[in-house]
PDB file of N, CA and C in Angstrom:
ATOM      1  N   UNK A   1     -40.956  29.565 -20.379  1.00  0.00           N
ATOM      2  CA  UNK A   1     -41.188  28.416 -19.511  1.00  0.00           C
ATOM      3  C   UNK A   1     -40.596  28.663 -18.176  1.00  0.00           C
ATOM      4  N   UNK A   2     -41.242  28.276 -17.147  1.00  0.00           N
ATOM      5  CA  UNK A   2     -40.745  28.524 -15.777  1.00  0.00           C
ATOM      6  C   UNK A   2     -39.741  27.440 -15.473  1.00  0.00           C
ATOM      7  N   UNK A   3     -38.475  27.822 -15.217  1.00  0.00           N
ATOM      8  CA  UNK A   3     -37.366  26.927 -15.017  1.00  0.00           C
ATOM      9  C   UNK A   3     -37.395  26.381 -13.574  1.00  0.00           C
ATOM     10  N   UNK A   4     -37.685  27.242 -12.608  1.00  0.00           N
ATOM     11  CA  UNK A   4     -37.685  26.844 -11.179  1.00  0.00           C
ATOM     12  C   UNK A   4     -38.506  27.804 -10.376  1.00  0.00           C
ATOM     13  N   UNK A   5     -38.897  27.398  -9.220  1.00  0.00           N
ATOM     14  CA  UNK A   5     -39.628  28.210  -8.285  1.00  0.00           C
ATOM     15  C   UNK A   5     -38.801  28.302  -7.003  1.00  0.00           C
ATOM     16  N   UNK A   6     -38.424  29.498  -6.549  1.00  0.00           N
ATOM     17  CA  UNK A   6     -37.598  29.730  -5.437  1.00  0.00           C
ATOM     18  C   UNK A   6     -38.364  29.357  -4.128  1.00  0.00           C
ATOM     19  N   UNK A   7     -37.857  28.415  -3.354  1.00  0.00           N
ATOM     20  CA  UNK A   7     -38.516  28.127  -2.059  1.00  0.00           C
ATOM     21  C   UNK A   7     -38.740  29.345  -1.249  1.00  0.00           C
ATOM     22  N   UNK A   8     -39.918  29.493  -0.706  1.00  0.00           N
ATOM     23  CA  UNK A   8     -40.371  30.638   0.093  1.00  0.00           C
ATOM     24  C   UNK A   8     -40.437  31.944  -0.676  1.00  0.00           C
ATOM     25  N   UNK A   9     -40.186  31.912  -1.991  1.00  0.00           N
ATOM     26  CA  UNK A   9     -40.348  33.063  -2.825  1.00  0.00           C
ATOM     27  C   UNK A   9     -41.848  33.334  -3.104  1.00  0.00           C
ATOM     28  N   UNK A  10     -42.157  34.458  -3.743  1.00  0.00           N
ATOM     29  CA  UNK A  10     -43.535  34.818  -4.022  1.00  0.00           C
ATOM     30  C   UNK A  10     -44.374  33.760  -4.715  1.00  0.00           C
ATOM     31  N   UNK A  11     -43.798  33.121  -5.723  1.00  0.00           N
ATOM     32  CA  UNK A  11     -44.556  32.061  -6.463  1.00  0.00           C
ATOM     33  C   UNK A  11     -44.804  30.855  -5.620  1.00  0.00           C
ATOM     34  N   UNK A  12     -43.826  30.504  -4.835  1.00  0.00           N
ATOM     35  CA  UNK A  12     -43.974  29.332  -3.922  1.00  0.00           C
ATOM     36  C   UNK A  12     -45.030  29.624  -2.808  1.00  0.00           C
ATOM     37  N   UNK A  13     -44.972  30.843  -2.242  1.00  0.00           N
ATOM     38  CA  UNK A  13     -45.921  31.183  -1.204  1.00  0.00           C
ATOM     39  C   UNK A  13     -47.346  31.236  -1.757  1.00  0.00           C
ATOM     40  N   UNK A  14     -47.489  31.740  -2.950  1.00  0.00           N
ATOM     41  CA  UNK A  14     -48.826  31.865  -3.552  1.00  0.00           C
ATOM     42  C   UNK A  14     -49.359  30.506  -3.901  1.00  0.00           C
ATOM     43  N   UNK A  15     -48.486  29.561  -4.284  1.00  0.00           N
ATOM     44  CA  UNK A  15     -48.931  28.235  -4.666  1.00  0.00           C
ATOM     45  C   UNK A  15     -49.484  28.286  -6.086  1.00  0.00           C
ATOM     46  N   UNK A  16     -49.603  27.091  -6.668  1.00  0.00           N
ATOM     47  CA  UNK A  16     -50.184  26.989  -8.017  1.00  0.00           C
ATOM     48  C   UNK A  16     -49.242  27.244  -9.138  1.00  0.00           C
ATOM     49  N   UNK A  17     -47.944  27.506  -8.892  1.00  0.00           N
ATOM     50  CA  UNK A  17     -46.958  27.694  -9.902  1.00  0.00           C
ATOM     51  C   UNK A  17     -45.831  26.729  -9.726  1.00  0.00           C
ATOM     52  N   UNK A  18     -45.526  25.966 -10.738  1.00  0.00           N
ATOM     53  CA  UNK A  18     -44.466  24.920 -10.661  1.00  0.00           C
ATOM     54  C   UNK A  18     -43.536  25.031 -11.847  1.00  0.00           C
ATOM     55  N   UNK A  19     -42.346  24.518 -11.658  1.00  0.00           N
ATOM     56  CA  UNK A  19     -41.410  24.442 -12.789  1.00  0.00           C
ATOM     57  C   UNK A  19     -42.029  23.658 -13.924  1.00  0.00           C
ATOM     58  N   UNK A  20     -41.748  24.122 -15.153  1.00  0.00           N
ATOM     59  CA  UNK A  20     -42.288  23.424 -16.303  1.00  0.00           C
ATOM     60  C   UNK A  20     -43.506  24.080 -16.883  1.00  0.00           C
ATOM     61  N   UNK A  21     -44.193  24.913 -16.082  1.00  0.00           N
ATOM     62  CA  UNK A  21     -45.357  25.621 -16.606  1.00  0.00           C
ATOM     63  C   UNK A  21     -44.859  26.809 -17.472  1.00  0.00           C
ATOM     64  N   UNK A  22     -45.867  27.404 -18.109  1.00  0.00           N
ATOM     65  CA  UNK A  22     -45.567  28.529 -19.000  1.00  0.00           C
ATOM     66  C   UNK A  22     -46.138  29.809 -18.405  1.00  0.00           C
ATOM     67  N   UNK A  23     -45.364  30.871 -18.369  1.00  0.00           N
ATOM     68  CA  UNK A  23     -45.868  32.192 -17.914  1.00  0.00           C
ATOM     69  C   UNK A  23     -46.355  32.894 -19.139  1.00  0.00           C
ATOM     70  N   UNK A  24     -47.725  33.147 -19.137  1.00  0.00           N
ATOM     71  CA  UNK A  24     -48.341  33.746 -20.339  1.00  0.00           C
ATOM     72  C   UNK A  24     -48.583  35.225 -20.234  1.00  0.00           C
ATOM     73  N   UNK A  25     -48.895  35.758 -19.053  1.00  0.00           N
ATOM     74  CA  UNK A  25     -49.160  37.159 -18.888  1.00  0.00           C
ATOM     75  C   UNK A  25     -48.734  37.591 -17.462  1.00  0.00           C
ATOM     76  N   UNK A  26     -48.365  38.884 -17.417  1.00  0.00           N
ATOM     77  CA  UNK A  26     -48.135  39.574 -16.116  1.00  0.00           C
ATOM     78  C   UNK A  26     -49.054  40.733 -16.064  1.00  0.00           C
ATOM     79  N   UNK A  27     -49.960  40.724 -15.113  1.00  0.00           N
ATOM     80  CA  UNK A  27     -50.981  41.745 -14.985  1.00  0.00           C
ATOM     81  C   UNK A  27     -51.620  42.152 -16.281  1.00  0.00           C
ATOM     82  N   UNK A  28     -52.036  41.121 -17.059  1.00  0.00           N
ATOM     83  CA  UNK A  28     -52.765  41.367 -18.301  1.00  0.00           C
ATOM     84  C   UNK A  28     -51.902  41.642 -19.523  1.00  0.00           C
ATOM     85  N   UNK A  29     -50.569  41.760 -19.292  1.00  0.00           N
ATOM     86  CA  UNK A  29     -49.665  41.985 -20.462  1.00  0.00           C
ATOM     87  C   UNK A  29     -49.200  40.641 -20.988  1.00  0.00           C
ATOM     88  N   UNK A  30     -49.566  40.298 -22.245  1.00  0.00           N
ATOM     89  CA  UNK A  30     -49.139  39.040 -22.798  1.00  0.00           C
ATOM     90  C   UNK A  30     -47.616  39.006 -22.984  1.00  0.00           C
ATOM     91  N   UNK A  31     -47.040  37.827 -22.749  1.00  0.00           N
ATOM     92  CA  UNK A  31     -45.605  37.651 -22.903  1.00  0.00           C
ATOM     93  C   UNK A  31     -45.251  36.882 -24.121  1.00  0.00           C
ATOM     94  N   UNK A  32     -44.082  37.208 -24.726  1.00  0.00           N
ATOM     95  CA  UNK A  32     -43.518  36.387 -25.759  1.00  0.00           C
ATOM     96  C   UNK A  32     -42.000  36.315 -25.551  1.00  0.00           C
ATOM     97  N   UNK A  33     -41.295  35.705 -26.482  1.00  0.00           N
ATOM     98  CA  UNK A  33     -39.826  35.447 -26.296  1.00  0.00           C
ATOM     99  C   UNK A  33     -39.074  36.770 -26.067  1.00  0.00           C
ATOM    100  N   UNK A  34     -39.557  37.877 -26.554  1.00  0.00           N
ATOM    101  CA  UNK A  34     -38.846  39.160 -26.469  1.00  0.00           C
ATOM    102  C   UNK A  34     -39.254  39.938 -25.230  1.00  0.00           C
ATOM    103  N   UNK A  35     -40.176  39.480 -24.464  1.00  0.00           N
ATOM    104  CA  UNK A  35     -40.641  40.210 -23.240  1.00  0.00           C
ATOM    105  C   UNK A  35     -39.599  40.307 -22.192  1.00  0.00           C
ATOM    106  N   UNK A  36     -39.507  41.513 -21.575  1.00  0.00           N
ATOM    107  CA  UNK A  36     -38.587  41.780 -20.484  1.00  0.00           C
ATOM    108  C   UNK A  36     -39.357  41.643 -19.170  1.00  0.00           C
ATOM    109  N   UNK A  37     -39.296  40.469 -18.558  1.00  0.00           N
ATOM    110  CA  UNK A  37     -40.036  40.180 -17.334  1.00  0.00           C
ATOM    111  C   UNK A  37     -39.595  41.110 -16.192  1.00  0.00           C
ATOM    112  N   UNK A  38     -38.278  41.356 -16.079  1.00  0.00           N
ATOM    113  CA  UNK A  38     -37.786  42.245 -15.011  1.00  0.00           C
ATOM    114  C   UNK A  38     -38.415  43.636 -15.155  1.00  0.00           C
ATOM    115  N   UNK A  39     -38.494  44.133 -16.342  1.00  0.00           N
ATOM    116  CA  UNK A  39     -39.109  45.473 -16.549  1.00  0.00           C
ATOM    117  C   UNK A  39     -40.594  45.486 -16.185  1.00  0.00           C
ATOM    118  N   UNK A  40     -41.293  44.398 -16.508  1.00  0.00           N
ATOM    119  CA  UNK A  40     -42.711  44.329 -16.184  1.00  0.00           C
ATOM    120  C   UNK A  40     -42.955  44.258 -14.648  1.00  0.00           C
ATOM    121  N   UNK A  41     -41.993  43.723 -13.949  1.00  0.00           N
ATOM    122  CA  UNK A  41     -42.131  43.591 -12.492  1.00  0.00           C
ATOM    123  C   UNK A  41     -41.438  44.693 -11.717  1.00  0.00           C
ATOM    124  N   UNK A  42     -40.720  45.586 -12.414  1.00  0.00           N
ATOM    125  CA  UNK A  42     -39.857  46.581 -11.728  1.00  0.00           C
ATOM    126  C   UNK A  42     -40.573  47.434 -10.657  1.00  0.00           C
ATOM    127  N   UNK A  43     -41.761  47.868 -10.921  1.00  0.00           N
ATOM    128  CA  UNK A  43     -42.450  48.758  -9.998  1.00  0.00           C
ATOM    129  C   UNK A  43     -43.567  48.044  -9.303  1.00  0.00           C
ATOM    130  N   UNK A  44     -43.519  46.718  -9.201  1.00  0.00           N
ATOM    131  CA  UNK A  44     -44.618  45.910  -8.636  1.00  0.00           C
ATOM    132  C   UNK A  44     -44.259  45.365  -7.249  1.00  0.00           C
ATOM    133  N   UNK A  45     -43.084  45.706  -6.707  1.00  0.00           N
ATOM    134  CA  UNK A  45     -42.668  45.112  -5.402  1.00  0.00           C
ATOM    135  C   UNK A  45     -43.717  45.449  -4.357  1.00  0.00           C
ATOM    136  N   UNK A  46     -44.159  44.410  -3.679  1.00  0.00           N
ATOM    137  CA  UNK A  46     -45.124  44.517  -2.612  1.00  0.00           C
ATOM    138  C   UNK A  46     -46.567  44.796  -3.069  1.00  0.00           C
ATOM    139  N   UNK A  47     -46.807  44.810  -4.364  1.00  0.00           N
ATOM    140  CA  UNK A  47     -48.156  45.051  -4.898  1.00  0.00           C
ATOM    141  C   UNK A  47     -48.693  43.720  -5.564  1.00  0.00           C
ATOM    142  N   UNK A  48     -49.963  43.479  -5.298  1.00  0.00           N
ATOM    143  CA  UNK A  48     -50.536  42.259  -5.938  1.00  0.00           C
ATOM    144  C   UNK A  48     -50.325  42.303  -7.414  1.00  0.00           C
ATOM    145  N   UNK A  49     -49.822  41.215  -7.931  1.00  0.00           N
ATOM    146  CA  UNK A  49     -49.538  41.117  -9.345  1.00  0.00           C
ATOM    147  C   UNK A  49     -50.112  39.744  -9.816  1.00  0.00           C
ATOM    148  N   UNK A  50     -50.953  39.779 -10.846  1.00  0.00           N
ATOM    149  CA  UNK A  50     -51.552  38.570 -11.344  1.00  0.00           C
ATOM    150  C   UNK A  50     -50.717  37.954 -12.449  1.00  0.00           C
ATOM    151  N   UNK A  51     -50.368  36.714 -12.283  1.00  0.00           N
ATOM    152  CA  UNK A  51     -49.608  35.912 -13.269  1.00  0.00           C
ATOM    153  C   UNK A  51     -50.507  34.899 -13.892  1.00  0.00           C
ATOM    154  N   UNK A  52     -50.596  34.833 -15.209  1.00  0.00           N
ATOM    155  CA  UNK A  52     -51.338  33.767 -15.869  1.00  0.00           C
ATOM    156  C   UNK A  52     -50.362  32.737 -16.274  1.00  0.00           C
ATOM    157  N   UNK A  53     -50.576  31.530 -15.778  1.00  0.00           N
ATOM    158  CA  UNK A  53     -49.696  30.425 -16.086  1.00  0.00           C
ATOM    159  C   UNK A  53     -50.478  29.300 -16.678  1.00  0.00           C
ATOM    160  N   UNK A  54     -49.820  28.454 -17.452  1.00  0.00           N
ATOM    161  CA  UNK A  54     -50.515  27.322 -18.110  1.00  0.00           C
ATOM    162  C   UNK A  54     -49.581  26.117 -18.265  1.00  0.00           C
ATOM    163  N   UNK A  55     -50.152  24.986 -18.475  1.00  0.00           N
ATOM    164  CA  UNK A  55     -49.387  23.765 -18.624  1.00  0.00           C
ATOM    165  C   UNK A  55     -48.742  23.658 -19.974  1.00  0.00           C
ATOM    166  N   UNK A  56     -49.267  24.401 -20.967  1.00  0.00           N
ATOM    167  CA  UNK A  56     -48.744  24.361 -22.352  1.00  0.00           C
ATOM    168  C   UNK A  56     -48.558  25.792 -22.824  1.00  0.00           C
ATOM    169  N   UNK A  57     -47.710  25.990 -23.840  1.00  0.00           N
ATOM    170  CA  UNK A  57     -47.530  27.349 -24.401  1.00  0.00           C
ATOM    171  C   UNK A  57     -48.834  27.915 -25.045  1.00  0.00           C
ATOM    172  N   UNK A  58     -49.619  27.004 -25.532  1.00  0.00           N
ATOM    173  CA  UNK A  58     -50.888  27.431 -26.122  1.00  0.00           C
ATOM    174  C   UNK A  58     -51.961  27.809 -25.080  1.00  0.00           C
ATOM    175  N   UNK A  59     -51.712  27.564 -23.817  1.00  0.00           N
ATOM    176  CA  UNK A  59     -52.680  27.991 -22.776  1.00  0.00           C
ATOM    177  C   UNK A  59     -53.474  26.840 -22.234  1.00  0.00           C
ATOM    178  N   UNK A  60     -53.065  25.607 -22.359  1.00  0.00           N
ATOM    179  CA  UNK A  60     -53.814  24.493 -21.776  1.00  0.00           C
ATOM    180  C   UNK A  60     -53.776  24.550 -20.283  1.00  0.00           C
ATOM    181  N   UNK A  61     -54.913  24.336 -19.646  1.00  0.00           N
ATOM    182  CA  UNK A  61     -55.032  24.366 -18.124  1.00  0.00           C
ATOM    183  C   UNK A  61     -54.560  25.709 -17.598  1.00  0.00           C
ATOM    184  N   UNK A  62     -55.007  26.812 -18.184  1.00  0.00           N
ATOM    185  CA  UNK A  62     -54.585  28.152 -17.753  1.00  0.00           C
ATOM    186  C   UNK A  62     -55.246  28.594 -16.465  1.00  0.00           C
ATOM    187  N   UNK A  63     -54.482  29.298 -15.614  1.00  0.00           N
ATOM    188  CA  UNK A  63     -55.071  29.835 -14.425  1.00  0.00           C
ATOM    189  C   UNK A  63     -54.306  31.114 -14.014  1.00  0.00           C
ATOM    190  N   UNK A  64     -54.927  31.898 -13.172  1.00  0.00           N
ATOM    191  CA  UNK A  64     -54.294  33.158 -12.677  1.00  0.00           C
ATOM    192  C   UNK A  64     -53.900  32.976 -11.252  1.00  0.00           C
ATOM    193  N   UNK A  65     -52.685  33.377 -10.973  1.00  0.00           N
ATOM    194  CA  UNK A  65     -52.098  33.253  -9.608  1.00  0.00           C
ATOM    195  C   UNK A  65     -51.688  34.605  -9.158  1.00  0.00           C
ATOM    196  N   UNK A  66     -52.145  35.109  -7.999  1.00  0.00           N
ATOM    197  CA  UNK A  66     -51.785  36.401  -7.511  1.00  0.00           C
ATOM    198  C   UNK A  66     -50.517  36.225  -6.629  1.00  0.00           C
ATOM    199  N   UNK A  67     -49.459  37.060  -6.917  1.00  0.00           N
ATOM    200  CA  UNK A  67     -48.246  37.057  -6.153  1.00  0.00           C
ATOM    201  C   UNK A  67     -47.912  38.452  -5.680  1.00  0.00           C
ATOM    202  N   UNK A  68     -47.026  38.535  -4.692  1.00  0.00           N
ATOM    203  CA  UNK A  68     -46.482  39.821  -4.213  1.00  0.00           C
ATOM    204  C   UNK A  68     -45.001  39.842  -4.474  1.00  0.00           C
ATOM    205  N   UNK A  69     -44.590  40.457  -5.588  1.00  0.00           N
ATOM    206  CA  UNK A  69     -43.119  40.491  -5.863  1.00  0.00           C
ATOM    207  C   UNK A  69     -42.303  41.114  -4.783  1.00  0.00           C
ATOM    208  N   UNK A  70     -41.066  40.662  -4.686  1.00  0.00           N
ATOM    209  CA  UNK A  70     -40.130  41.158  -3.682  1.00  0.00           C
ATOM    210  C   UNK A  70     -38.925  41.774  -4.356  1.00  0.00           C
ATOM    211  N   UNK A  71     -38.092  42.484  -3.569  1.00  0.00           N
ATOM    212  CA  UNK A  71     -36.869  43.090  -4.089  1.00  0.00           C
ATOM    213  C   UNK A  71     -35.856  42.048  -4.398  1.00  0.00           C
ATOM    214  N   UNK A  72     -34.898  42.458  -5.210  1.00  0.00           N
ATOM    215  CA  UNK A  72     -33.801  41.556  -5.561  1.00  0.00           C
ATOM    216  C   UNK A  72     -33.000  41.106  -4.294  1.00  0.00           C
ATOM    217  N   UNK A  73     -32.834  42.049  -3.393  1.00  0.00           N
ATOM    218  CA  UNK A  73     -32.184  41.725  -2.135  1.00  0.00           C
ATOM    219  C   UNK A  73     -32.934  40.661  -1.327  1.00  0.00           C
ATOM    220  N   UNK A  74     -34.212  40.814  -1.263  1.00  0.00           N
ATOM    221  CA  UNK A  74     -35.026  39.802  -0.564  1.00  0.00           C
ATOM    222  C   UNK A  74     -34.873  38.440  -1.243  1.00  0.00           C
ATOM    223  N   UNK A  75     -34.955  38.442  -2.553  1.00  0.00           N
ATOM    224  CA  UNK A  75     -34.869  37.247  -3.334  1.00  0.00           C
ATOM    225  C   UNK A  75     -33.457  36.571  -3.144  1.00  0.00           C
ATOM    226  N   UNK A  76     -32.449  37.345  -3.109  1.00  0.00           N
ATOM    227  CA  UNK A  76     -31.066  36.808  -2.857  1.00  0.00           C
ATOM    228  C   UNK A  76     -31.035  36.164  -1.472  1.00  0.00           C
ATOM    229  N   UNK A  77     -31.669  36.760  -0.510  1.00  0.00           N
ATOM    230  CA  UNK A  77     -31.675  36.199   0.880  1.00  0.00           C
ATOM    231  C   UNK A  77     -32.382  34.827   0.924  1.00  0.00           C
ATOM    232  N   UNK A  78     -33.304  34.608   0.024  1.00  0.00           N
ATOM    233  CA  UNK A  78     -34.018  33.315  -0.005  1.00  0.00           C
ATOM    234  C   UNK A  78     -33.270  32.191  -0.669  1.00  0.00           C
ATOM    235  N   UNK A  79     -32.403  32.562  -1.570  1.00  0.00           N
ATOM    236  CA  UNK A  79     -31.650  31.551  -2.348  1.00  0.00           C
ATOM    237  C   UNK A  79     -30.654  30.824  -1.566  1.00  0.00           C
TER     238      UNK A  79
END
């Protein structure tokens, strides 16, 4: 479940992603409780990455949002 969206971060800039939604997939890779999101995004900095998000864990109101991931340093500067 998405806990928060960093203002001016990739998800905020892309739009369509809000806290409380569920992240189901990263670039076609399904996620579960054991998924390492950092590892899936590790080599994606600056590259279009499709996130599938939904209002429910079962996939209600599912949609795909394209984001451009940033480095940890950039993310820290936004916080």
